XYZ file of C-alpha atoms in Angstrom:
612
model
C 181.843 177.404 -47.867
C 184.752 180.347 -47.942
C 182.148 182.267 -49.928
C 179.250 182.049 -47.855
C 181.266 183.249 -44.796
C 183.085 186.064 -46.594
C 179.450 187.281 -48.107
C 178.015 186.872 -44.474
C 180.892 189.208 -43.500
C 180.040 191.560 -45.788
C 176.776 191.538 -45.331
C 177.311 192.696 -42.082
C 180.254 194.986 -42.539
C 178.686 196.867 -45.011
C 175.470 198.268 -43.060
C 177.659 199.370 -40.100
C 180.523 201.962 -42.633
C 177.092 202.621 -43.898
C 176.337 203.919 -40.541
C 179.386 205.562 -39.236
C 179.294 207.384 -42.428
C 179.827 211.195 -41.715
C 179.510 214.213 -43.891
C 180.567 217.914 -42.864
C 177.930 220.857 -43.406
C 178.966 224.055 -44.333
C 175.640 226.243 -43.881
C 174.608 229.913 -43.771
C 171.476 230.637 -41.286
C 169.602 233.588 -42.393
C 166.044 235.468 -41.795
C 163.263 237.456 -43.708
C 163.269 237.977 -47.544
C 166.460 240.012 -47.526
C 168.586 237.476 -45.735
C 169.805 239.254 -42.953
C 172.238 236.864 -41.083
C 171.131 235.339 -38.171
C 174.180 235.029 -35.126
C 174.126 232.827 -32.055
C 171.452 230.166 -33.759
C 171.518 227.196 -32.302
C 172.733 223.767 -34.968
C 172.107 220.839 -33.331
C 173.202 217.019 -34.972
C 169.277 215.810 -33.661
C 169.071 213.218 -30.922
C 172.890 214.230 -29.655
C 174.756 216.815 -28.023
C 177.563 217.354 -30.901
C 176.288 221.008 -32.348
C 177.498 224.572 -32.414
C 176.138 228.163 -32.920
C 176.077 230.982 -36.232
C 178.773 233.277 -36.146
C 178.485 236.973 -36.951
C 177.577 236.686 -40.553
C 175.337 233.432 -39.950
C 177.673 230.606 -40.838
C 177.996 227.083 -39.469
C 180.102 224.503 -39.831
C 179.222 220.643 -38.256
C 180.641 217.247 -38.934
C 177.268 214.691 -38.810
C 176.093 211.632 -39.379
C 174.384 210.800 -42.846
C 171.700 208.943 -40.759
C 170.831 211.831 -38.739
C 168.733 215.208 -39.131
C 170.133 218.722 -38.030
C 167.789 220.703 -35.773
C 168.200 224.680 -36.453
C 166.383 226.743 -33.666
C 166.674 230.655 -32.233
C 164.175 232.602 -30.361
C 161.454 234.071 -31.707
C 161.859 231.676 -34.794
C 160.350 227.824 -35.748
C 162.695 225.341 -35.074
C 163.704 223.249 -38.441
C 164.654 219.926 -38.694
C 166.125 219.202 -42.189
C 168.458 216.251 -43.547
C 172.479 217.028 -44.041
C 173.797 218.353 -47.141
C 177.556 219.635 -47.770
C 176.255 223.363 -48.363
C 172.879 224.181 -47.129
C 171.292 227.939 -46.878
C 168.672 227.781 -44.217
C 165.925 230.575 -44.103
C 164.461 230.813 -40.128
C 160.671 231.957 -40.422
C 159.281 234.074 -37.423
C 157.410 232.056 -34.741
C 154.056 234.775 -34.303
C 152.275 232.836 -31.964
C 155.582 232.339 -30.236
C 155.963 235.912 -30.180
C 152.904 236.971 -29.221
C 152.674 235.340 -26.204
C 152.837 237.478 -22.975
C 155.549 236.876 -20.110
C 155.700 238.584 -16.962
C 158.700 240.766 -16.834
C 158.943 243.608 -13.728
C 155.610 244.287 -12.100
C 153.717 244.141 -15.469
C 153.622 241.735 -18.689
C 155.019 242.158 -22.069
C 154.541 240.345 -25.684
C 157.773 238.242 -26.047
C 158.383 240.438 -29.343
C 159.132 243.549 -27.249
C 161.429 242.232 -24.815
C 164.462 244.419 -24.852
C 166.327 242.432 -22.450
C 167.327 239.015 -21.601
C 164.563 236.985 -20.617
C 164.496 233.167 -20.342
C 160.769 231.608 -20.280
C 160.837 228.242 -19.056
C 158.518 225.462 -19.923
C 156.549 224.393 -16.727
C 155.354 220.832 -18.754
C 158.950 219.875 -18.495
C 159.689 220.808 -15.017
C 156.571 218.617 -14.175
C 157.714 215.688 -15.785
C 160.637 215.353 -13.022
C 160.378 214.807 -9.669
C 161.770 216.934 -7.848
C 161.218 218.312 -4.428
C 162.880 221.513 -5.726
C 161.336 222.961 -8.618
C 164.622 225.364 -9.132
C 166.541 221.758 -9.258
C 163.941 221.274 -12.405
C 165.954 224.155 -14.361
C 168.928 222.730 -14.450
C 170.089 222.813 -17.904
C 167.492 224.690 -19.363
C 168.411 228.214 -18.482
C 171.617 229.441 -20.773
C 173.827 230.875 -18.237
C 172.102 229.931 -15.158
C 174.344 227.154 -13.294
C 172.668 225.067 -10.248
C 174.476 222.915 -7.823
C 172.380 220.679 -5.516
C 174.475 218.667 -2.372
C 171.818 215.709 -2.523
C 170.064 216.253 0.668
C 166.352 214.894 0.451
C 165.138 218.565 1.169
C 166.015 219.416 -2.503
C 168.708 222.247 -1.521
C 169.986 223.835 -4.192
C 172.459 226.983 -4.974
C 171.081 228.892 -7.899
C 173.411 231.193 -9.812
C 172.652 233.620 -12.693
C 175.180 236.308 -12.786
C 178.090 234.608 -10.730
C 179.336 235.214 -7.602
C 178.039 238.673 -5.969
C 180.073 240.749 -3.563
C 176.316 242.544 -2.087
C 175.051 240.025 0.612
C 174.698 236.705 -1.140
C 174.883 235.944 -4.483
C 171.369 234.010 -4.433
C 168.918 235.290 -7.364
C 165.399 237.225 -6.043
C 162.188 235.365 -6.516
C 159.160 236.988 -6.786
C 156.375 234.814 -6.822
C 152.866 236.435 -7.575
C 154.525 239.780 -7.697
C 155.919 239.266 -3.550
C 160.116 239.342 -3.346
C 161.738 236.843 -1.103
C 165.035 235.357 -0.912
C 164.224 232.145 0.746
C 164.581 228.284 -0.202
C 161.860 227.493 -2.996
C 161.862 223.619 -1.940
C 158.701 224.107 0.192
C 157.249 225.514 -3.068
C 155.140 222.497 -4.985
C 156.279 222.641 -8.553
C 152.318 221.387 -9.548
C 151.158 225.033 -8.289
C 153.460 226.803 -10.824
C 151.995 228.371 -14.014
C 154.692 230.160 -15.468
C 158.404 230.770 -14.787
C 160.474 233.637 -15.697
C 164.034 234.141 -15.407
C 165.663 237.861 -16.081
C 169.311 237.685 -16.494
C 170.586 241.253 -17.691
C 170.959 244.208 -15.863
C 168.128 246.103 -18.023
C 166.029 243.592 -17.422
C 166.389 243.205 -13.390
C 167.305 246.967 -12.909
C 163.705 247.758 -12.480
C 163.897 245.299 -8.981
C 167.169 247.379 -7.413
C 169.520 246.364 -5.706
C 168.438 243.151 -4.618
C 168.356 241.977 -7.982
C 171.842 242.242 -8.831
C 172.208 239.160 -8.724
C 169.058 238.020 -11.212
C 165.382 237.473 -11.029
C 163.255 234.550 -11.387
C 159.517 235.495 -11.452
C 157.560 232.748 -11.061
C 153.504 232.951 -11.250
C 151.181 230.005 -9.835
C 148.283 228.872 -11.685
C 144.774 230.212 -11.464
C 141.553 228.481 -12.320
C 140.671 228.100 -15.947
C 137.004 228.746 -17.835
C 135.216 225.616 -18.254
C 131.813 224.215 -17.601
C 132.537 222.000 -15.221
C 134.641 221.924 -11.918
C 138.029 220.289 -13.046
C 139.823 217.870 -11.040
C 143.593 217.018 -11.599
C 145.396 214.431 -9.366
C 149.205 212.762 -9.904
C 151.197 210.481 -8.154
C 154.910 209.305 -8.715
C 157.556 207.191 -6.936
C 160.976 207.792 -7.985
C 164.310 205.519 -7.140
C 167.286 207.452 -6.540
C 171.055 205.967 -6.396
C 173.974 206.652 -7.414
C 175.720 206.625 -10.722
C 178.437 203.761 -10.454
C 179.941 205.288 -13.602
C 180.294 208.980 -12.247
C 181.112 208.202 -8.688
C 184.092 208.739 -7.364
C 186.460 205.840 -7.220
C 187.885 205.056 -3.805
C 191.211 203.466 -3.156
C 191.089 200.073 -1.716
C 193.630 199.271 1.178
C 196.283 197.592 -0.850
C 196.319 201.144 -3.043
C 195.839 203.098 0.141
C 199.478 201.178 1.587
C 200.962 201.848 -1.464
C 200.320 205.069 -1.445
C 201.602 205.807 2.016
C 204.564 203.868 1.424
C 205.238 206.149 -1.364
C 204.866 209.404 0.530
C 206.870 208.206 3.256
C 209.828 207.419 0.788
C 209.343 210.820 -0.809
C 209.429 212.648 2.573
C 212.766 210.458 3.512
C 211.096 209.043 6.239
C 210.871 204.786 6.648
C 208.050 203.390 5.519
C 207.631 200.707 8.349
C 207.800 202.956 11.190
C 205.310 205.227 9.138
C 203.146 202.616 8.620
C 203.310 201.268 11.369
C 201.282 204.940 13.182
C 198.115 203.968 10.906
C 198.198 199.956 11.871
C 200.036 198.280 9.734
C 203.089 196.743 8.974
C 204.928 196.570 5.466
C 207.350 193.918 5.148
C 210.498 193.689 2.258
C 209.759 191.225 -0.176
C 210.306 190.905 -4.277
C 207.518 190.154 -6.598
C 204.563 191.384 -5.018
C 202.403 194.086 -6.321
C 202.878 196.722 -4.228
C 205.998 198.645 -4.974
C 206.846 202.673 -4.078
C 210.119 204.436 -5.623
C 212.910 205.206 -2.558
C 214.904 208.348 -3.130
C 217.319 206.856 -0.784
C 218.520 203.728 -2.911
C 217.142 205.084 -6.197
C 215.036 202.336 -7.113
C 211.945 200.357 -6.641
C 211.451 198.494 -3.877
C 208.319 195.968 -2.972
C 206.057 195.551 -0.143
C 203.273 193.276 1.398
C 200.851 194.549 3.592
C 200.144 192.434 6.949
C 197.720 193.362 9.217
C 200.040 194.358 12.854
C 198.924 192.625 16.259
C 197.564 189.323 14.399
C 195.378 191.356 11.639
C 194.273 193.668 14.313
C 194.605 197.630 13.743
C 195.272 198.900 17.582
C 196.297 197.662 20.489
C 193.196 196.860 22.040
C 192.100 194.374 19.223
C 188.842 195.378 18.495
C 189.145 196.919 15.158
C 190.095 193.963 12.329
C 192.266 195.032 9.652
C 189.620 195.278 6.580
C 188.703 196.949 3.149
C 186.127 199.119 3.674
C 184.313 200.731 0.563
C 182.955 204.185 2.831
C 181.229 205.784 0.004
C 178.931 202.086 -0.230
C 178.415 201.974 3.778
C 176.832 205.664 4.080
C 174.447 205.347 0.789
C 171.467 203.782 -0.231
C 168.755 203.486 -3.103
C 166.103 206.465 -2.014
C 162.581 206.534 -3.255
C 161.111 209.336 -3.119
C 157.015 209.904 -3.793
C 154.613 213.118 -4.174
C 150.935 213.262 -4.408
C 149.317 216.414 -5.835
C 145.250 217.037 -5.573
C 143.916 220.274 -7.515
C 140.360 221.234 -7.945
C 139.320 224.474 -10.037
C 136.857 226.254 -11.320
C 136.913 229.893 -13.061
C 133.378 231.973 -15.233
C 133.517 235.264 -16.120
C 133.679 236.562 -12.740
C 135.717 234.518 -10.766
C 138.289 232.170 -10.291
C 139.194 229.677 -7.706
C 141.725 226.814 -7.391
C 142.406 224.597 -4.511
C 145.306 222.485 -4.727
C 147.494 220.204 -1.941
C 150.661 218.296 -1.933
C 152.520 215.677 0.089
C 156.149 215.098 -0.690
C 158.142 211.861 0.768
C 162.063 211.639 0.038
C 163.859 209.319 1.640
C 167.643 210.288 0.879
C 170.580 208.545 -0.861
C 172.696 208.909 1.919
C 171.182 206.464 4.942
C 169.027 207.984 8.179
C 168.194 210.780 6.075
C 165.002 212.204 4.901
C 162.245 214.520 4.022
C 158.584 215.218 4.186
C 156.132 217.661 3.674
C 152.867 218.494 3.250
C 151.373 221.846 1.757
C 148.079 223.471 0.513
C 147.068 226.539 -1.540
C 143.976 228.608 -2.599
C 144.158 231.205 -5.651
C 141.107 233.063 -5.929
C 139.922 236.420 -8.064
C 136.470 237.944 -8.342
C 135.831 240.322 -11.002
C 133.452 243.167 -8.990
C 132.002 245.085 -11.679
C 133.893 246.382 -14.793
C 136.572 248.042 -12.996
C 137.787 246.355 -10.082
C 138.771 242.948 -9.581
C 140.093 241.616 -5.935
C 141.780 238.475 -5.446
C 144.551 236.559 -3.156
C 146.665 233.683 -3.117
C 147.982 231.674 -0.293
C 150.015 228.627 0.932
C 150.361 227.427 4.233
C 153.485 224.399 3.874
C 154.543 222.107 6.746
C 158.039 220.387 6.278
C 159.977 217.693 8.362
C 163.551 216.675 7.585
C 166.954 215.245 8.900
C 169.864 215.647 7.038
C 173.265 215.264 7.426
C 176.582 215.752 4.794
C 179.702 213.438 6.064
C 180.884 212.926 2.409
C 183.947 214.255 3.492
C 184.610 211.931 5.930
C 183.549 209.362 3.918
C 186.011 210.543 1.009
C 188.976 210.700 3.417
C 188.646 207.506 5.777
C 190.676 204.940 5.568
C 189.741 201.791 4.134
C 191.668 200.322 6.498
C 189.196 200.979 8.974
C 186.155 198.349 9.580
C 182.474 200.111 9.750
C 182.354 198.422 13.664
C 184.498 196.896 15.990
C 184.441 193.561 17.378
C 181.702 193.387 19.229
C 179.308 194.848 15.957
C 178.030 197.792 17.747
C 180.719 200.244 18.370
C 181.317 202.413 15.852
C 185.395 202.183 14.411
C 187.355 205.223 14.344
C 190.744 206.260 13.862
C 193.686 204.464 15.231
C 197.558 205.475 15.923
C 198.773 208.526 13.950
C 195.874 208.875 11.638
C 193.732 212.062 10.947
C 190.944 212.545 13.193
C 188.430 211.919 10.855
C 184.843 210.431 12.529
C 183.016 207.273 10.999
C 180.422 208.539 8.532
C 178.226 206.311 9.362
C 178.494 207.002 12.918
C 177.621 210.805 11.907
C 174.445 209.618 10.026
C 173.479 207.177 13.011
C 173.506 209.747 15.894
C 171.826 212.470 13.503
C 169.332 210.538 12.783
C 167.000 212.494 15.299
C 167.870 215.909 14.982
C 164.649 216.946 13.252
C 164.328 220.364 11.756
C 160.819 221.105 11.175
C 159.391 224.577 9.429
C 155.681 226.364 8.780
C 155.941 228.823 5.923
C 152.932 231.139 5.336
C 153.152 232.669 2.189
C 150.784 234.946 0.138
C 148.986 238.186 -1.592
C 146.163 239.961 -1.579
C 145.128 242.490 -4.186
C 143.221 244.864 -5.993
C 143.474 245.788 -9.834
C 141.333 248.953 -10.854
C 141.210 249.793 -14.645
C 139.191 253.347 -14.948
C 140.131 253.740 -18.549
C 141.024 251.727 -21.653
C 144.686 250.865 -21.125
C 146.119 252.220 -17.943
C 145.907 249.549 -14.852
C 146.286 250.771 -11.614
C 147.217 247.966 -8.743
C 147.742 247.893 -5.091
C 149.639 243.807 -4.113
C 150.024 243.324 -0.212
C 152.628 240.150 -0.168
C 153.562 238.282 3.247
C 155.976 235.731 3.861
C 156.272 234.446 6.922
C 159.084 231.557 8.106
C 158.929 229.754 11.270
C 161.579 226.759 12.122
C 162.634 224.748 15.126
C 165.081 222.227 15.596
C 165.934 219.943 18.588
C 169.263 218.341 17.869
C 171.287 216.261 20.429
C 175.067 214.978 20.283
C 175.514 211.745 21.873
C 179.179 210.306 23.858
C 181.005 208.055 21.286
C 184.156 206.103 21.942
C 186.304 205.135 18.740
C 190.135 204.388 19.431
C 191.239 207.822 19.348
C 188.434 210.130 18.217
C 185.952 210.174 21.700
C 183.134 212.065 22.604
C 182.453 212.153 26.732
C 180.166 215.103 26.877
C 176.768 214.768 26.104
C 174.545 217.877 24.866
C 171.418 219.000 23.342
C 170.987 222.296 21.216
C 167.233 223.789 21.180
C 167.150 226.730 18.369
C 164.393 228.521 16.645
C 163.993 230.835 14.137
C 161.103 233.604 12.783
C 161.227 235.709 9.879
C 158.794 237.770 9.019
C 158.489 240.072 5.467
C 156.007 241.863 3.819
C 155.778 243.919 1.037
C 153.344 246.226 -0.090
C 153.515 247.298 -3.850
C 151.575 250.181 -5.852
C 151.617 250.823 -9.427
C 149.897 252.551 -12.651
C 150.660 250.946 -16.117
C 149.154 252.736 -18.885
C 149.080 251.456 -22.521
C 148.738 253.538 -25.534
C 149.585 254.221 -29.287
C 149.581 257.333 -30.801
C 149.834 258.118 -34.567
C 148.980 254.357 -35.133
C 152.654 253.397 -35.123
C 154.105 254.376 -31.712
C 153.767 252.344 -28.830
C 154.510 253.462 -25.040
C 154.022 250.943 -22.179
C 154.598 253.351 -18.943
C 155.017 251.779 -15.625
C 155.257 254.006 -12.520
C 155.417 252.635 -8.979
C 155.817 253.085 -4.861
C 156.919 250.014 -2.968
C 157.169 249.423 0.762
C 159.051 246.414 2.430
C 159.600 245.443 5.969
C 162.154 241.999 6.834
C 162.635 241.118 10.521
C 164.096 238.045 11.995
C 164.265 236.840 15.531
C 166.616 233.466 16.604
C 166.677 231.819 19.768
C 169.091 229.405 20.770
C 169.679 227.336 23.913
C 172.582 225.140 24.873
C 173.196 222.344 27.571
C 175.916 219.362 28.432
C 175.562 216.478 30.305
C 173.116 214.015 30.960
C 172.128 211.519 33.128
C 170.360 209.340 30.082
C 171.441 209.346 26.759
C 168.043 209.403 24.966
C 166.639 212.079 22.616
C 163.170 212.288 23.903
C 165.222 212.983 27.794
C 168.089 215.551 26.119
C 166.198 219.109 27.005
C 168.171 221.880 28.367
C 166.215 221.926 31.276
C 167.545 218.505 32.144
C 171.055 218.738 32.088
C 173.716 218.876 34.933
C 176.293 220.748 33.337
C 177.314 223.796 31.096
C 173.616 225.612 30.272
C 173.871 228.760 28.170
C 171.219 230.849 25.947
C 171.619 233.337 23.265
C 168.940 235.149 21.168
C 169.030 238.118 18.519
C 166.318 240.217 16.713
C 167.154 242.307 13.142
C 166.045 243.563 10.154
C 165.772 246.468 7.439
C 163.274 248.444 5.869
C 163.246 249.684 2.528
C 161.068 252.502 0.421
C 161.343 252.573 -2.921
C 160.238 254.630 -6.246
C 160.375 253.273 -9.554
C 159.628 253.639 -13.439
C 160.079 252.199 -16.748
C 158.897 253.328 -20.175
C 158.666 250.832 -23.092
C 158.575 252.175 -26.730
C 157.905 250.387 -29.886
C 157.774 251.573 -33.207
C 156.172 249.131 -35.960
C 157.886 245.780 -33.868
C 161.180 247.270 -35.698
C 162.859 249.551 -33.053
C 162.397 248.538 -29.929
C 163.392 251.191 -26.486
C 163.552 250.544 -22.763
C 164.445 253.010 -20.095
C 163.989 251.988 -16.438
C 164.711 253.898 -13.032
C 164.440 253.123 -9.115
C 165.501 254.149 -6.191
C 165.387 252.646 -2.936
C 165.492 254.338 0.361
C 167.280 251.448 3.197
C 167.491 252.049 6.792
């Protein structure tokens, strides 16, 4: 019988050092028949996230399990997937396809083999696969060097960052999408609408933009109709859950830590702990053996407490807030769903191209009474006129509807103390005593729950590409984007202990931006002597941003009701404010592109804008 269970042991034992059985790989990554050294490729244990990269002179070295592959990739090459070996000499072949594919770069395209600078392409099947109302969120991760922070509102907001923190304006990247510059939010842009995205990094690469690319450029192109003999129809749907991660979330202290740790400031400040806790509701009482204990510099040793709730279990005087152990973080959040629809039709010959698409987006947010919506269409069309000139335009009109609101801080720093409502269930708690004036989250998301900010965003091109002669294009882009928001927001009177609101008021504000940009440029293409290569790009760009805000201000009301809080109907303080800006710029531009036999590669770019 001993046998039998010490060979079932085995039996099982064996298989799993079997498994965890590592070996280290000392490897030298090299290209083309003369082994050149390749640095900065990318060794990857497959399936994980344990890897590293090639040093100068190619070498690796990575610990890995003997059940695993290793994934070798670098740009421009095939990725290789081979099985561990203690020395291994790895030979990257040259992707052509890969690098013979054209990206857009600034205001013309280039073969991925001639990029001098550092370009990112992004693959648009992956961003689709995630469903986001943001299609910048989609990068995350995927960019080298570009970091993006999102605060979780429903909207999608998110802070892109490619080159750090700028000291010119803002530090936000530009975006030109279909060859028009903006600066403004991309979650009203459907990600289903995007063909291609771009992102240039470097300084060579975004020079060619000015100034307002100092801080990067994504270039992102939206998809066109494709040849086919029939009209194609493409339609998706997709409801996501969204909660969050019990495992990363941040663990709040529970009320008998919370005492414990005020008992133990109090002691370090010199101060008594009962009269201290006493400002924040509670009482802590002498007694050995229970759990709660806090160091006191005065006698030099530990001392223990119990926590009892002061006036009967009640936190103020009044008795209608319960002493309790409130989890904030759990009271202000919820599991969101959020949906999105997309309908595109297209057809493209010869001579023209057309696509229709249109989106609906629902979100509703992790964090409760939150929300967003929106709705949006788009038309890209080109006609080919005769052999010379082609027109064509594209457009999208988006509608958007959201509340939001952010009280995580708040939510972080409330006591837990604190019940969600008092007595009577309807009253939102608040502070009591000597504590911080910090308001009930929940309250925050309750009240907010109306204050609506709704936004139209026109955005679009029309143009005109004329090619006289084999290799020279000569295009004129007009580009508009044009922003339009409005929100009515109200603050209602709130009574909690010691943190009141008496004055009710209403806050009607509105917003138009307007920019356009018109673009002209030549781009001629030639090779002389059948091995040199000159891609010359010349250019005149004009650009007009103005913005006009409007804001209007009242307090006090005779009804508390959002549909009743207009400025026009209160009795008290009424004030208006309103401002109009803006900026034009002119600018000239150039870039020449040299290649000689796909071995030495040249890029020399100049611009100058004009700003008033």
């Amino acid at each position: 019988m001993k046998k039998k269970i010490l060979l079932s042991i085995l039996t099982l034992v064996v298989p799993l050092l079997s498994w965890a059985q590592t070996i280290t790989v000392n490897g030298t990554v090299t290209e083309n028949v003369f082994g050149d050294p390749v640095m900065g490729a990318t060794v990857l244990e497959t399936g994980t996230s344990n890897g590293v990269v090639t040093d100068l002179n190619g070498k690796f070295t990575l610990t890995v399990s003997t059940q695993n592959t290793i994934t070798i990739s670098f740009v421009g090459y095939k990725t290789q997937v081979l099985k561990p070996q203690a020395t291994m000499q790895i030979l990257l072949e040259e992707n052509v396809e890969l690098l013979g594919e054209m990206v857009v770069t600034g205001y013309t395209t280039q073969r991925k083999a001639d990029l001098t600078g550092a370009v990112s392409v992004v693959s648009v099947d992956e961003i689709a696969k995630q469903n986001e109302n943001n299609p910048m969120k989609a990068l995350q991760g995927r960019v080298p060097g570009m970091n993006i922070a999102a605060d979780g509102s429903p909207s999608g907001a998110a802070t892109v960052r490619i080159r750090g923190i700028g000291t010119l304006n803002n530090s936000d990247p530009l975006y030109i999408i279909d060859g028009v510059p903006t600066k403004a939010g991309m979650h009203e842009l459907n990600a289903g609408d995007i063909e291609s995205i771009q992102v240039l990094k470097d300084a060579a690469s975004a020079s060619i933009y000015g100034s307002r690319a100092a801080n990067g450029v994504i270039i992102i192109t939206t998809r066109s109709g494709k040849k086919g003999d029939k009209v194609k129809v493409d339609f998706s749907a997709n409801l996501t859950a969204q909660f969050y991660n019990k495992q990363s979330m941040m663990k709040l202290s529970n009320t008998a830590d919370y005492a414990t740790a005020m008992a133990q400031a109090a002691m370090n400040d010199g101060l008594d702990p009962e009269t201290y806790a006493n400002n924040y509701g509670l009482t802590l009482h002498a007694a050995a053996g229970t759990p709660i204990q806090a160091y006191n510099p005065a006698t030099k040793a530990m001392e223990s407490f119990t926590v009892n709730g002061l006036y009967d279990g009640y936190l103020n005087p009044k008795k209608s807030m319960r002493f309790s152990n409130t989890d904030w973080l759990k009271q202000i959040s919820r599991t969101g769903f959020s949906q999105n629809y997309d309908l595109s039709v297209s057809n493209a010959t010869d001579k023209s191209s057309v696509l229709f698409s249109a989106g609906y987006k629902k979100n509703a947010g992790i964090m409760k009474y939150t929300d967003f919506e929106s709705f949006s269409a788009r038309i890209n069309s080109s006609f080919k006129i005769n052999r010379i000139v082609t027109i064509g335009e594209n457009a999208t009109i988006t509608y958007s509807d959201q509340v939001d609101c952010a009280p995580m801080e708040n939510a972080l720093k409330m006591a837990p103390t604190l019940p969600v409502y008092e007595e009577d269930g309807k009253t939102f708690s608040g502070p009591v005593g000597g504590m911080s004036d910090r308001q009930n989250p929940l309250r925050e998301l309750y009240h907010n729950r109306d204050n609506r900010l709704k936004m139209w965003r026109i955005f679009g091109n029309a143009f005109v590409n004329i090619t006289p002669i084999e290799g020279l294009l000569i295009r004129s882009n007009f580009g508009i984007d044009n922003w339009a928001e409005n929100i009515h927001s109200v603050t209602y009177t709130w009574h909690s202990d010691v943190v009141n609101n008496d004055t009710p008021s209403a806050n009607v504000g509105s917003k138009t931006s307007t920019k356009w940009t018109w673009s002209n440029t030549a781009n001629y293409n030639f090779t002389i002597f059948g091995a040199h290569t000159f891609n010359i790009l010349a250019g005149l760009e004009l650009h007009k941003d103005s913005e006009v805000r409007n804001n209007a201000y009242a307090q006090t009301f005779a009804l508390e009701t959002y549909r009743y809080m207009w400025p026009d109907a209160a009795t008290g303080t009424q004030r208006a404010t309103g401002i109009g800006e803006g900026y034009a710029l002119v600018s000239l531009f150039g870039k020449i592109d040299y290649n000689w036999k796909d071995l030495l590669l040249a890029s020399f770019t100049i611009r100058r804008d004009g700003s008033s």
